[in-house]
Tab-separated table of C-alpha atoms in Angstrom:
chain	number	residue	atom	x	y	z
A	1	MET	CA	-56.773	-46.932	71.685
A	2	ALA	CA	-59.914	-46.028	69.797
A	3	ASP	CA	-60.119	-46.684	66.091
A	4	ARG	CA	-62.592	-44.039	64.984
A	5	LEU	CA	-60.110	-42.829	62.364
A	6	ALA	CA	-58.727	-46.212	61.318
A	7	GLY	CA	-57.986	-46.202	57.608
A	8	LYS	CA	-57.792	-42.412	57.434
A	9	ARG	CA	-54.585	-40.737	56.240
A	10	ILE	CA	-53.916	-37.233	57.547
A	11	ALA	CA	-51.233	-34.861	56.248
A	12	PHE	CA	-49.498	-32.476	58.636
A	13	LEU	CA	-48.160	-29.580	56.571
A	14	LEU	CA	-44.987	-28.161	58.110
A	15	ALA	CA	-42.227	-25.732	57.248
A	16	ASN	CA	-38.828	-27.364	57.749
A	17	SER	CA	-38.224	-24.816	60.491
A	18	GLY	CA	-40.668	-22.871	62.600
A	19	VAL	CA	-43.595	-25.018	63.664
A	20	GLU	CA	-44.779	-24.482	67.234
A	21	GLU	CA	-44.056	-27.840	68.887
A	22	VAL	CA	-47.200	-28.143	70.996
A	23	GLU	CA	-49.374	-27.308	67.968
A	24	LEU	CA	-47.762	-30.167	66.075
A	25	VAL	CA	-47.482	-32.793	68.793
A	26	ARG	CA	-50.890	-32.580	70.479
A	27	PRO	CA	-53.026	-33.007	67.322
A	28	TRP	CA	-50.566	-35.552	65.907
A	29	GLU	CA	-50.799	-37.720	69.029
A	30	ALA	CA	-54.589	-37.309	69.245
A	31	LEU	CA	-55.124	-38.417	65.644
A	32	GLN	CA	-52.780	-41.369	66.033
A	33	ALA	CA	-54.584	-42.387	69.231
A	34	GLU	CA	-57.788	-42.569	67.182
A	35	GLY	CA	-56.155	-44.832	64.608
A	36	ALA	CA	-55.277	-42.336	61.864
A	37	GLU	CA	-52.131	-42.636	59.806
A	38	THR	CA	-50.304	-39.313	60.105
A	39	VAL	CA	-47.777	-38.117	57.536
A	40	LEU	CA	-45.421	-35.194	58.069
A	41	VAL	CA	-45.225	-33.220	54.826
A	42	ALA	CA	-42.715	-30.384	54.348
A	43	PRO	CA	-41.065	-28.486	51.504
A	44	GLU	CA	-38.109	-30.869	51.842
A	45	VAL	CA	-37.953	-34.439	53.153
A	46	GLY	CA	-35.900	-34.551	56.329
A	47	THR	CA	-35.615	-32.711	59.597
A	48	VAL	CA	-38.314	-30.339	60.814
A	49	GLN	CA	-37.148	-28.057	63.618
A	50	ALA	CA	-39.937	-27.260	66.052
A	51	PHE	CA	-39.922	-24.254	68.348
A	52	GLU	CA	-41.433	-23.140	71.599
A	53	GLY	CA	-42.667	-19.568	71.429
A	54	ASP	CA	-41.228	-18.916	67.949
A	55	THR	CA	-37.689	-18.402	69.283
A	56	ASP	CA	-36.591	-21.345	71.423
A	57	GLU	CA	-35.638	-24.529	69.596
A	58	ALA	CA	-37.573	-27.567	70.759
A	59	GLY	CA	-37.698	-31.079	69.292
A	60	THR	CA	-36.971	-32.215	65.783
A	61	TYR	CA	-39.265	-34.368	63.676
A	62	GLU	CA	-38.850	-36.207	60.399
A	63	ALA	CA	-40.836	-35.159	57.335
A	64	THR	CA	-41.222	-38.225	55.148
A	65	LEU	CA	-42.925	-36.602	52.169
A	66	ALA	CA	-42.065	-33.479	50.187
A	67	VAL	CA	-44.931	-31.097	49.476
A	68	ALA	CA	-44.229	-31.285	45.740
A	69	ASP	CA	-44.718	-35.069	45.882
A	70	ALA	CA	-47.892	-35.024	47.995
A	71	ASP	CA	-50.996	-36.192	46.146
A	72	PRO	CA	-54.076	-34.615	47.751
A	73	ALA	CA	-56.216	-37.540	46.595
A	74	THR	CA	-54.290	-39.860	48.938
A	75	PHE	CA	-55.215	-37.909	52.080
A	76	ASP	CA	-58.442	-37.717	54.044
A	77	GLY	CA	-57.512	-34.555	55.924
A	78	LEU	CA	-54.948	-31.826	56.402
A	79	VAL	CA	-53.600	-30.232	59.577
A	80	LEU	CA	-51.709	-26.951	59.377
A	81	PRO	CA	-50.128	-26.520	62.814
A	82	GLY	CA	-49.808	-23.001	64.100
A	83	GLY	CA	-47.206	-20.806	65.561
A	84	THR	CA	-46.332	-17.653	63.725
A	85	THR	CA	-43.561	-18.926	61.503
A	86	ASN	CA	-45.024	-22.166	60.124
A	87	PRO	CA	-48.038	-20.769	58.246
A	88	ASP	CA	-46.169	-17.578	57.348
A	89	THR	CA	-43.366	-19.578	55.726
A	90	LEU	CA	-45.713	-21.952	53.926
A	91	ARG	CA	-47.861	-19.202	52.409
A	92	LEU	CA	-44.795	-18.207	50.383
A	93	HIS	CA	-44.197	-21.762	49.155
A	94	ALA	CA	-46.307	-22.254	46.021
A	95	PRO	CA	-46.552	-26.074	46.220
A	96	ALA	CA	-47.790	-25.808	49.828
A	97	VAL	CA	-50.442	-23.284	48.834
A	98	GLU	CA	-51.510	-25.547	45.960
A	99	LEU	CA	-51.799	-28.531	48.312
A	100	VAL	CA	-54.008	-26.595	50.718
A	101	ARG	CA	-56.214	-25.355	47.882
A	102	ALA	CA	-56.566	-28.851	46.474
A	103	MET	CA	-57.717	-30.183	49.837
A	104	THR	CA	-60.296	-27.508	50.650
């Protein structure tokens, strides 16, 4: 394992339902492999349902931080995984939009 990102904290911003699984898992694993701490952030703490191709349920993941409780100053980066549904859902969630704005 490389440690190029050791000490860095990266937020993954997810809708509680609708993230494309591969677009979550691949970057998440890559950042962790480089030593980053990754935090799954969603509108609600709890289960995040991932999908394959926007329609087929895939794995579930655990969001440990609610968007409303996320302090942008405590993160070094933000990942907004794709798929159609994840960003489309989050653009309608005011706290998620505020978090993205605060980190850009």
